[in-house]
PDB file of C-alpha atoms in Angstrom:
ATOM      1  CA  MET A1119     119.913 108.189 101.306  1.00 34.00           C
ATOM      2  CA  ASP A1120     117.579 109.676 103.816  1.00 37.00           C
ATOM      3  CA  ARG A1121     113.978 108.715 103.434  1.00 39.00           C
ATOM      4  CA  MET A1122     111.177 111.394 103.203  1.00 39.00           C
ATOM      5  CA  PRO A1123     108.336 111.891 105.223  1.00 44.00           C
ATOM      6  CA  ILE A1124     105.275 109.842 103.825  1.00 41.00           C
ATOM      7  CA  PRO A1125     101.931 111.109 103.406  1.00 45.00           C
ATOM      8  CA  SER A1126      99.698 109.918 107.145  1.00 53.00           C
ATOM      9  CA  SER A1127      96.637 111.371 107.065  1.00 83.00           C
ATOM     10  CA  ALA A1128      94.321 109.701 103.912  1.00 95.00           C
ATOM     11  CA  PRO A1129      91.140 111.242 102.578  1.00 97.00           C
ATOM     12  CA  SER A1130      87.823 108.818 102.300  1.00 97.00           C
ATOM     13  CA  ARG A1131      86.981 107.821  99.363  1.00 97.00           C
ATOM     14  CA  ALA A1132      84.383 110.257  98.855  1.00 98.00           C
ATOM     15  CA  GLU A1133      86.466 113.070  99.830  1.00 97.00           C
ATOM     16  CA  LEU A1134      89.409 111.627  97.467  1.00 98.00           C
ATOM     17  CA  ILE A1135      86.413 111.957  94.611  1.00 98.00           C
ATOM     18  CA  ASP A1136      85.883 115.159  95.185  1.00 98.00           C
ATOM     19  CA  HIS A1137      89.114 116.732  95.400  1.00 98.00           C
ATOM     20  CA  LEU A1138      90.424 115.223  92.201  1.00 98.00           C
ATOM     21  CA  VAL A1139      87.125 116.721  90.438  1.00 98.00           C
ATOM     22  CA  ARG A1140      88.173 120.352  92.205  1.00 97.00           C
ATOM     23  CA  THR A1141      91.652 120.101  91.319  1.00 97.00           C
ATOM     24  CA  ARG A1142      90.922 119.064  87.430  1.00 97.00           C
ATOM     25  CA  ILE A1143      93.448 115.603  88.084  1.00 98.00           C
ATOM     26  CA  ALA A1144      90.040 113.676  87.215  1.00 98.00           C
ATOM     27  CA  GLY A1145      86.236 115.180  86.039  1.00 98.00           C
ATOM     28  CA  ASP A1146      86.954 117.894  83.540  1.00 97.00           C
ATOM     29  CA  VAL A1147      90.225 117.799  82.207  1.00 97.00           C
ATOM     30  CA  ALA A1148      92.490 120.282  80.919  1.00 95.00           C
ATOM     31  CA  THR A1149      92.752 117.971  77.750  1.00 93.00           C
ATOM     32  CA  PRO A1150      90.744 119.131  74.747  1.00 95.00           C
ATOM     33  CA  ARG A1151      88.823 116.267  73.406  1.00 97.00           C
ATOM     34  CA  ASP A1152      90.537 116.840  69.697  1.00 97.00           C
ATOM     35  CA  ASN A1153      93.542 116.375  71.011  1.00 97.00           C
ATOM     36  CA  ASN A1154      93.066 112.771  72.691  1.00 98.00           C
ATOM     37  CA  LEU A1155      91.045 112.274  69.529  1.00 98.00           C
ATOM     38  CA  SER A1156      94.390 113.026  67.465  1.00 98.00           C
ATOM     39  CA  HIS A1157      96.477 110.646  69.586  1.00 98.00           C
ATOM     40  CA  TYR A1158      93.791 107.863  69.259  1.00 98.00           C
ATOM     41  CA  ARG A1159      94.049 107.771  65.994  1.00 98.00           C
ATOM     42  CA  LYS A1160      98.076 108.460  65.488  1.00 98.00           C
ATOM     43  CA  LEU A1161      98.068 105.041  67.724  1.00 98.00           C
ATOM     44  CA  ALA A1162      95.532 103.427  65.300  1.00 98.00           C
ATOM     45  CA  ASN A1163      97.573 104.435  62.220  1.00 98.00           C
ATOM     46  CA  GLY A1164     100.841 102.485  63.796  1.00 97.00           C
ATOM     47  CA  ASP A1165     102.512 106.262  64.620  1.00 97.00           C
ATOM     48  CA  ARG A1166     105.015 104.295  66.956  1.00 97.00           C
ATOM     49  CA  HIS A1167     105.677 107.225  68.983  1.00 97.00           C
ATOM     50  CA  TYR A1168     102.169 106.895  70.805  1.00 98.00           C
ATOM     51  CA  TRP A1169     102.672 103.546  71.379  1.00 98.00           C
ATOM     52  CA  LEU A1170     104.748 104.116  74.570  1.00 98.00           C
ATOM     53  CA  GLY A1171     107.107 101.154  74.386  1.00 98.00           C
ATOM     54  CA  LEU A1172     104.315  98.620  73.137  1.00 98.00           C
ATOM     55  CA  GLU A1173     103.966  95.873  70.792  1.00 98.00           C
ATOM     56  CA  LEU A1174     100.564  96.573  69.559  1.00 97.00           C
ATOM     57  CA  GLY A1175     100.446  95.334  65.847  1.00 96.00           C
ATOM     58  CA  ASP A1176      97.881  95.832  64.211  1.00 96.00           C
ATOM     59  CA  ARG A1177      95.178  94.770  66.767  1.00 97.00           C
ATOM     60  CA  TRP A1178      94.022  98.632  67.395  1.00 98.00           C
ATOM     61  CA  ALA A1179      93.998  99.672  64.062  1.00 98.00           C
ATOM     62  CA  ASP A1180      90.324 101.134  64.595  1.00 97.00           C
ATOM     63  CA  GLU A1181      90.462 104.067  66.140  1.00 97.00           C
ATOM     64  CA  GLN A1182      86.877 103.548  67.118  1.00 97.00           C
ATOM     65  CA  ASP A1183      88.104 100.654  69.274  1.00 98.00           C
ATOM     66  CA  VAL A1184      90.492 102.473  70.596  1.00 98.00           C
ATOM     67  CA  LEU A1185      88.059 105.122  72.176  1.00 98.00           C
ATOM     68  CA  ALA A1186      85.886 102.189  73.857  1.00 98.00           C
ATOM     69  CA  VAL A1187      88.510 100.710  75.815  1.00 98.00           C
ATOM     70  CA  MET A1188      89.234 104.745  76.561  1.00 98.00           C
ATOM     71  CA  ALA A1189      85.892 104.845  77.328  1.00 98.00           C
ATOM     72  CA  GLU A1190      85.861 101.926  79.538  1.00 98.00           C
ATOM     73  CA  ARG A1191      88.699 102.374  81.015  1.00 98.00           C
ATOM     74  CA  CYS A1192      89.713 105.948  81.791  1.00 98.00           C
ATOM     75  CA  GLY A1193      86.027 107.449  81.368  1.00 98.00           C
ATOM     76  CA  VAL A1194      86.047 109.458  77.987  1.00 98.00           C
ATOM     77  CA  VAL A1195      83.264 110.522  76.504  1.00 97.00           C
ATOM     78  CA  ASP A1196      82.330 107.493  74.346  1.00 96.00           C
ATOM     79  CA  ASP A1197      80.737 109.217  71.243  1.00 95.00           C
ATOM     80  CA  PRO A1198      82.603 109.271  68.865  1.00 94.00           C
ATOM     81  CA  GLU A1199      80.610 111.883  66.984  1.00 94.00           C
ATOM     82  CA  HIS A1200      82.137 114.511  69.995  1.00 95.00           C
ATOM     83  CA  ARG A1201      85.319 115.661  68.363  1.00 94.00           C
ATOM     84  CA  ALA A1202      85.802 118.931  70.298  1.00 96.00           C
ATOM     85  CA  GLY A1203      85.976 120.896  73.559  1.00 95.00           C
ATOM     86  CA  GLN A1204      85.462 119.083  77.037  1.00 96.00           C
ATOM     87  CA  ASP A1205      86.668 115.419  77.368  1.00 96.00           C
ATOM     88  CA  THR A1206      86.674 113.722  80.945  1.00 98.00           C
ATOM     89  CA  ILE A1207      88.238 111.193  83.449  1.00 98.00           C
ATOM     90  CA  ASP A1208      86.150 109.297  85.372  1.00 98.00           C
ATOM     91  CA  PRO A1209      86.807 110.014  88.767  1.00 98.00           C
ATOM     92  CA  GLU A1210      85.304 106.571  90.236  1.00 98.00           C
ATOM     93  CA  LEU A1211      87.651 104.817  87.588  1.00 98.00           C
ATOM     94  CA  THR A1212      90.753 106.768  89.045  1.00 98.00           C
ATOM     95  CA  VAL A1213      89.971 105.768  92.546  1.00 98.00           C
ATOM     96  CA  GLY A1214      89.091 102.059  91.307  1.00 98.00           C
ATOM     97  CA  ALA A1215      92.604 101.499  89.926  1.00 98.00           C
ATOM     98  CA  LEU A1216      94.532 103.163  92.606  1.00 98.00           C
ATOM     99  CA  ASP A1217      92.743 100.773  94.981  1.00 98.00           C
ATOM    100  CA  ARG A1218      93.832  98.084  92.604  1.00 98.00           C
ATOM    101  CA  MET A1219      97.612  99.315  92.569  1.00 98.00           C
ATOM    102  CA  ALA A1220      97.580  99.172  95.967  1.00 98.00           C
ATOM    103  CA  SER A1221      97.176  96.024  96.236  1.00 98.00           C
ATOM    104  CA  VAL A1222     100.154  95.653  93.752  1.00 98.00           C
ATOM    105  CA  LEU A1223     102.204  97.632  96.199  1.00 98.00           C
ATOM    106  CA  ARG A1224     100.701  95.773  99.199  1.00 98.00           C
ATOM    107  CA  LYS A1225     101.850  92.333  98.309  1.00 98.00           C
ATOM    108  CA  ALA A1226     105.039  93.971  97.044  1.00 98.00           C
ATOM    109  CA  ALA A1227     105.979  95.004 100.240  1.00 98.00           C
ATOM    110  CA  GLU A1228     104.816  91.415 102.065  1.00 98.00           C
ATOM    111  CA  ALA A1229     107.450  89.816  99.631  1.00 98.00           C
ATOM    112  CA  GLN A1230     109.902  92.532 100.278  1.00 98.00           C
ATOM    113  CA  GLU A1231     110.420  92.767  96.433  1.00 98.00           C
ATOM    114  CA  ARG A1232     112.423  94.687  93.799  1.00 98.00           C
ATOM    115  CA  VAL A1233     110.874  97.554  92.762  1.00 98.00           C
ATOM    116  CA  LEU A1234     112.105 100.405  90.086  1.00 98.00           C
ATOM    117  CA  PHE A1235     110.551 103.696  89.402  1.00 98.00           C
ATOM    118  CA  ALA A1236     111.047 105.715  87.146  1.00 98.00           C
ATOM    119  CA  THR A1237     108.976 108.804  85.316  1.00 98.00           C
ATOM    120  CA  GLY A1238     108.374 110.586  82.059  1.00 97.00           C
ATOM    121  CA  HIS A1239     106.546 113.721  83.497  1.00 95.00           C
ATOM    122  CA  PRO A1240     108.897 115.106  86.376  1.00 94.00           C
ATOM    123  CA  GLY A1241     107.145 118.386  86.528  1.00 92.00           C
ATOM    124  CA  GLY A1242     104.150 116.152  87.585  1.00 93.00           C
ATOM    125  CA  LEU A1243     104.382 112.785  88.864  1.00 97.00           C
ATOM    126  CA  LEU A1244     107.866 112.891  90.313  1.00 97.00           C
ATOM    127  CA  ASP A1245     106.959 113.470  94.675  1.00 96.00           C
ATOM    128  CA  VAL A1246     103.994 110.994  93.445  1.00 97.00           C
ATOM    129  CA  HIS A1247     106.670 108.276  92.571  1.00 98.00           C
ATOM    130  CA  ARG A1248     109.633 109.428  95.543  1.00 97.00           C
ATOM    131  CA  SER A1249     106.752 109.374  98.215  1.00 96.00           C
ATOM    132  CA  THR A1250     105.920 105.657  96.705  1.00 97.00           C
ATOM    133  CA  ALA A1251     109.182 104.371  96.706  1.00 98.00           C
ATOM    134  CA  ALA A1252     109.910 105.884 100.242  1.00 97.00           C
ATOM    135  CA  ALA A1253     107.692 103.850 101.125  1.00 97.00           C
ATOM    136  CA  LEU A1254     108.251 101.169 100.209  1.00 98.00           C
ATOM    137  CA  ARG A1255     111.384 101.302 101.609  1.00 97.00           C
ATOM    138  CA  ALA A1256     110.395 101.727 104.698  1.00 97.00           C
ATOM    139  CA  ALA A1257     108.273  98.405 104.336  1.00 96.00           C
ATOM    140  CA  GLY A1258     111.480  96.810 103.493  1.00 97.00           C
ATOM    141  CA  CYS A1259     111.885  96.515  99.789  1.00 98.00           C
ATOM    142  CA  GLU A1260     114.469  96.666  98.007  1.00 98.00           C
ATOM    143  CA  ILE A1261     114.703 100.181  95.643  1.00 98.00           C
ATOM    144  CA  VAL A1262     116.230  99.330  92.312  1.00 98.00           C
ATOM    145  CA  GLU A1263     119.582 101.980  91.828  1.00 98.00           C
ATOM    146  CA  ILE A1264     119.804 102.057  88.004  1.00 98.00           C
ATOM    147  CA  PRO A1265     123.345 101.449  86.854  1.00 98.00           C
ATOM    148  CA  GLY A1266     125.596 104.589  86.285  1.00 96.00           C
ATOM    149  CA  GLY A1267     126.849 106.196  83.087  1.00 96.00           C
ATOM    150  CA  LEU A1268     123.600 105.492  81.365  1.00 98.00           C
ATOM    151  CA  THR A1269     122.509 107.344  78.483  1.00 98.00           C
ATOM    152  CA  ALA A1270     119.339 107.333  75.714  1.00 97.00           C
ATOM    153  CA  ASP A1271     117.385 110.588  73.462  1.00 96.00           C
ATOM    154  CA  GLU A1272     120.756 112.374  73.342  1.00 95.00           C
ATOM    155  CA  GLY A1273     120.515 112.736  77.039  1.00 96.00           C
ATOM    156  CA  TYR A1274     121.608 110.622  80.719  1.00 97.00           C
ATOM    157  CA  VAL A1275     119.429 108.100  82.353  1.00 98.00           C
ATOM    158  CA  PHE A1276     119.732 109.027  86.009  1.00 94.00           C
ATOM    159  CA  GLN A1277     117.974 108.583  89.176  1.00 96.00           C
ATOM    160  CA  PHE A1278     116.676 111.407  91.359  1.00 94.00           C
ATOM    161  CA  CYS A1279     114.955 110.243  95.367  1.00 94.00           C
ATOM    162  CA  ASP A1280     114.803 106.760  94.337  1.00 97.00           C
ATOM    163  CA  VAL A1281     113.108 107.865  90.834  1.00 98.00           C
ATOM    164  CA  ALA A1282     114.559 107.579  87.056  1.00 98.00           C
ATOM    165  CA  MET A1283     114.428 110.216  84.903  1.00 98.00           C
ATOM    166  CA  LEU A1284     115.880 111.540  81.274  1.00 98.00           C
ATOM    167  CA  GLU A1285     118.141 114.861  81.702  1.00 96.00           C
ATOM    168  CA  ARG A1286     119.201 116.915  79.264  1.00 93.00           C
ATOM    169  CA  GLY A1287     120.692 120.245  79.441  1.00 90.00           C
ATOM    170  CA  ALA A1288     120.903 120.039  82.882  1.00 88.00           C
ATOM    171  CA  THR A1289     116.998 119.731  83.006  1.00 92.00           C
ATOM    172  CA  LEU A1290     114.350 116.742  83.780  1.00 93.00           C
ATOM    173  CA  TRP A1291     113.035 116.133  80.755  1.00 93.00           C
ATOM    174  CA  HIS A1292     109.411 115.155  79.741  1.00 94.00           C
ATOM    175  CA  THR A1293     109.504 112.414  77.647  1.00 97.00           C
ATOM    176  CA  HIS A1294     107.378 109.513  76.116  1.00 96.00           C
ATOM    177  CA  SER A1295     110.403 107.230  74.765  1.00 97.00           C
ATOM    178  CA  PRO A1296     110.673 104.166  76.152  1.00 98.00           C
ATOM    179  CA  ALA A1297     114.215 104.448  75.100  1.00 98.00           C
ATOM    180  CA  PRO A1298     115.240 105.333  78.949  1.00 98.00           C
ATOM    181  CA  MET A1299     113.842 102.288  80.504  1.00 98.00           C
ATOM    182  CA  ALA A1300     115.660  99.856  78.122  1.00 98.00           C
ATOM    183  CA  ALA A1301     118.799 101.385  79.021  1.00 98.00           C
ATOM    184  CA  ILE A1302     118.159 100.423  82.436  1.00 98.00           C
ATOM    185  CA  LEU A1303     116.793  97.022  81.720  1.00 98.00           C
ATOM    186  CA  ASP A1304     120.228  96.496  79.440  1.00 98.00           C
ATOM    187  CA  GLY A1305     122.269  97.724  82.035  1.00 98.00           C
ATOM    188  CA  LEU A1306     121.398  95.782  84.731  1.00 98.00           C
ATOM    189  CA  GLU A1307     121.192  92.745  82.410  1.00 98.00           C
ATOM    190  CA  GLN A1308     125.030  93.454  81.216  1.00 98.00           C
ATOM    191  CA  GLU A1309     126.386  93.473  85.133  1.00 98.00           C
ATOM    192  CA  GLY A1310     124.920  90.246  85.932  1.00 98.00           C
ATOM    193  CA  ARG A1311     122.057  92.194  88.390  1.00 98.00           C
ATOM    194  CA  PRO A1312     118.590  90.947  89.081  1.00 98.00           C
ATOM    195  CA  LEU A1313     116.022  92.605  86.568  1.00 98.00           C
ATOM    196  CA  PRO A1314     112.699  94.450  88.840  1.00 98.00           C
ATOM    197  CA  ASP A1315     109.806  92.194  90.202  1.00 98.00           C
ATOM    198  CA  LEU A1316     107.850  95.228  90.093  1.00 98.00           C
ATOM    199  CA  VAL A1317     108.178  99.068  87.946  1.00 98.00           C
ATOM    200  CA  VAL A1318     105.912 101.588  89.142  1.00 98.00           C
ATOM    201  CA  ALA A1319     106.032 104.656  86.084  1.00 98.00           C
ATOM    202  CA  ASP A1320     104.692 106.254  83.523  1.00 98.00           C
ATOM    203  CA  HIS A1321     104.580 106.609  79.804  1.00 96.00           C
ATOM    204  CA  GLY A1322     107.155 104.906  77.955  1.00 97.00           C
ATOM    205  CA  TRP A1323     109.170 103.470  81.055  1.00 98.00           C
ATOM    206  CA  ALA A1324     105.796 101.497  81.696  1.00 98.00           C
ATOM    207  CA  GLY A1325     105.180 100.308  78.424  1.00 98.00           C
ATOM    208  CA  CYS A1326     108.842  99.211  77.946  1.00 98.00           C
ATOM    209  CA  ALA A1327     108.735  97.164  81.507  1.00 98.00           C
ATOM    210  CA  GLY A1328     105.726  95.793  80.744  1.00 98.00           C
ATOM    211  CA  GLN A1329     106.829  94.823  76.852  1.00 98.00           C
ATOM    212  CA  ARG A1330     109.754  93.435  78.458  1.00 98.00           C
ATOM    213  CA  GLY A1331     107.241  90.843  80.965  1.00 98.00           C
ATOM    214  CA  ILE A1332     108.403  92.867  84.058  1.00 98.00           C
ATOM    215  CA  ASP A1333     105.257  93.440  86.387  1.00 98.00           C
ATOM    216  CA  ALA A1334     104.178  96.992  85.882  1.00 98.00           C
ATOM    217  CA  VAL A1335     101.924  99.611  86.844  1.00 98.00           C
ATOM    218  CA  GLY A1336     101.786 103.442  86.302  1.00 97.00           C
ATOM    219  CA  TYR A1337      99.355 106.396  85.585  1.00 98.00           C
ATOM    220  CA  ALA A1338      98.496 107.748  82.198  1.00 98.00           C
ATOM    221  CA  ASP A1339      96.566 110.689  80.958  1.00 98.00           C
ATOM    222  CA  CYS A1340      93.466 110.485  78.796  1.00 98.00           C
ATOM    223  CA  ASN A1341      95.748 111.428  75.106  1.00 97.00           C
ATOM    224  CA  ASP A1342      97.901 108.829  76.232  1.00 96.00           C
ATOM    225  CA  PRO A1343      95.688 105.439  75.001  1.00 98.00           C
ATOM    226  CA  ALA A1344      98.954 103.045  74.643  1.00 98.00           C
ATOM    227  CA  LEU A1345      99.517 102.236  78.650  1.00 98.00           C
ATOM    228  CA  PHE A1346      95.362 100.947  78.941  1.00 98.00           C
ATOM    229  CA  LEU A1347      95.311  99.347  76.114  1.00 98.00           C
ATOM    230  CA  GLY A1348      98.081  97.245  77.182  1.00 98.00           C
ATOM    231  CA  GLU A1349      96.192  97.005  80.728  1.00 98.00           C
ATOM    232  CA  ALA A1350      93.299  95.644  78.170  1.00 98.00           C
ATOM    233  CA  GLU A1351      95.095  93.090  76.759  1.00 98.00           C
ATOM    234  CA  GLY A1352      97.630  91.998  80.198  1.00 97.00           C
ATOM    235  CA  THR A1353     100.802  93.235  79.429  1.00 98.00           C
ATOM    236  CA  LEU A1354     100.655  96.047  82.389  1.00 98.00           C
ATOM    237  CA  GLN A1355      99.129  95.472  85.809  1.00 98.00           C
ATOM    238  CA  VAL A1356      97.071  98.353  86.184  1.00 98.00           C
ATOM    239  CA  VAL A1357      97.132 102.125  85.009  1.00 98.00           C
ATOM    240  CA  VAL A1358      95.799 104.985  87.096  1.00 98.00           C
ATOM    241  CA  PRO A1359      93.789 107.309  84.827  1.00 98.00           C
ATOM    242  CA  LEU A1360      94.519 110.969  85.555  1.00 98.00           C
ATOM    243  CA  ASP A1361      96.203 114.511  84.296  1.00 97.00           C
ATOM    244  CA  ASP A1362      99.486 114.056  84.656  1.00 95.00           C
ATOM    245  CA  HIS A1363     100.356 117.182  85.146  1.00 94.00           C
ATOM    246  CA  VAL A1364      98.365 119.945  86.518  1.00 95.00           C
ATOM    247  CA  THR A1365      98.553 123.188  88.310  1.00 92.00           C
ATOM    248  CA  ASN A1366     100.248 122.736  91.661  1.00 96.00           C
ATOM    249  CA  PRO A1367     101.972 119.111  91.861  1.00 95.00           C
ATOM    250  CA  ARG A1368     101.065 119.342  95.561  1.00 96.00           C
ATOM    251  CA  PHE A1369      97.388 118.669  94.232  1.00 97.00           C
ATOM    252  CA  TYR A1370      98.287 114.691  94.476  1.00 97.00           C
ATOM    253  CA  ASP A1371      99.382 114.791  97.678  1.00 96.00           C
ATOM    254  CA  PRO A1372      95.530 113.518  99.008  1.00 97.00           C
ATOM    255  CA  MET A1373      95.960 110.607  95.644  1.00 98.00           C
ATOM    256  CA  VAL A1374      99.010 109.484  97.606  1.00 97.00           C
ATOM    257  CA  ALA A1375      97.846 109.390 101.326  1.00 97.00           C
ATOM    258  CA  TYR A1376      94.746 107.024 100.185  1.00 98.00           C
ATOM    259  CA  LEU A1377      96.920 105.139  97.700  1.00 98.00           C
ATOM    260  CA  LEU A1378      99.064 104.544 100.513  1.00 97.00           C
ATOM    261  CA  ASP A1379      96.906 103.737 103.217  1.00 97.00           C
ATOM    262  CA  ALA A1380      94.829 101.492 101.373  1.00 97.00           C
ATOM    263  CA  ALA A1381      98.162  99.451 100.323  1.00 98.00           C
ATOM    264  CA  GLY A1382      98.963  99.435 104.058  1.00 96.00           C
ATOM    265  CA  LEU A1383     101.885 101.040 104.088  1.00 96.00           C
ATOM    266  CA  THR A1384     101.275 104.619 105.948  1.00 76.00           C
ATOM    267  CA  ALA A1385     102.416 103.424 108.857  1.00 47.00           C
ATOM    268  CA  GLN A1386     105.652 102.776 107.580  1.00 45.00           C
ATOM    269  CA  SER A1387     106.580 106.443 107.413  1.00 43.00           C
ATOM    270  CA  SER A1388     107.170 105.957 111.653  1.00 38.00           C
TER     271      SER A1388
END
């Protein structure tokens, strides 16, 4: 597979924060407050759709505890009486998490780790993952090739530009389900192949990997609290808070450039 070009002009921290707010990747985001609180409540009530592959037990049965973690790690409004209208993602928390993810990626490159990329949000995050995979491949990492013929959730699990996704009806599928990642990990074991050293993903793909004991980092929106709870409990290493589907996927390019530069990977594109 041809290597794709990697962003080379990284913004400063201040420039990136300004960009995140202007494009609504962070700051005043499009996801409304009532939607966030509804998801927090459903997670607390045990709806496994919102657990994103994690086993949360009864540890987060109080939605106010969920809100407290989301305020701390994502930057949503911490007032439980704020029930509707605007909600927020703190861009400082976004960039801080990108710095922590960069440290993980740097270590993966230094150790020549096997890395698996996957997304349940191909409309927004496919190229974010693709660019990161290209940088790690150029740095000498093995990008895990998934087994062929995998199925999950009435669709096919396949890989495009080094990123695993779910396809149904000739369409890349937006999914929160952990089943596609479970199919990949089970398929690797059945073939007698080693599991990834690191998974970079989102939604249930990241949650499932972390729950299986694999080092996992990823991205999550303010209405997807499970991954932040997993990070708080240590099941996931890093979760970056952001709006995971803004109006133009190119808006993520400066963020990726910042991430790769902080990981010492930008120069690997040459």
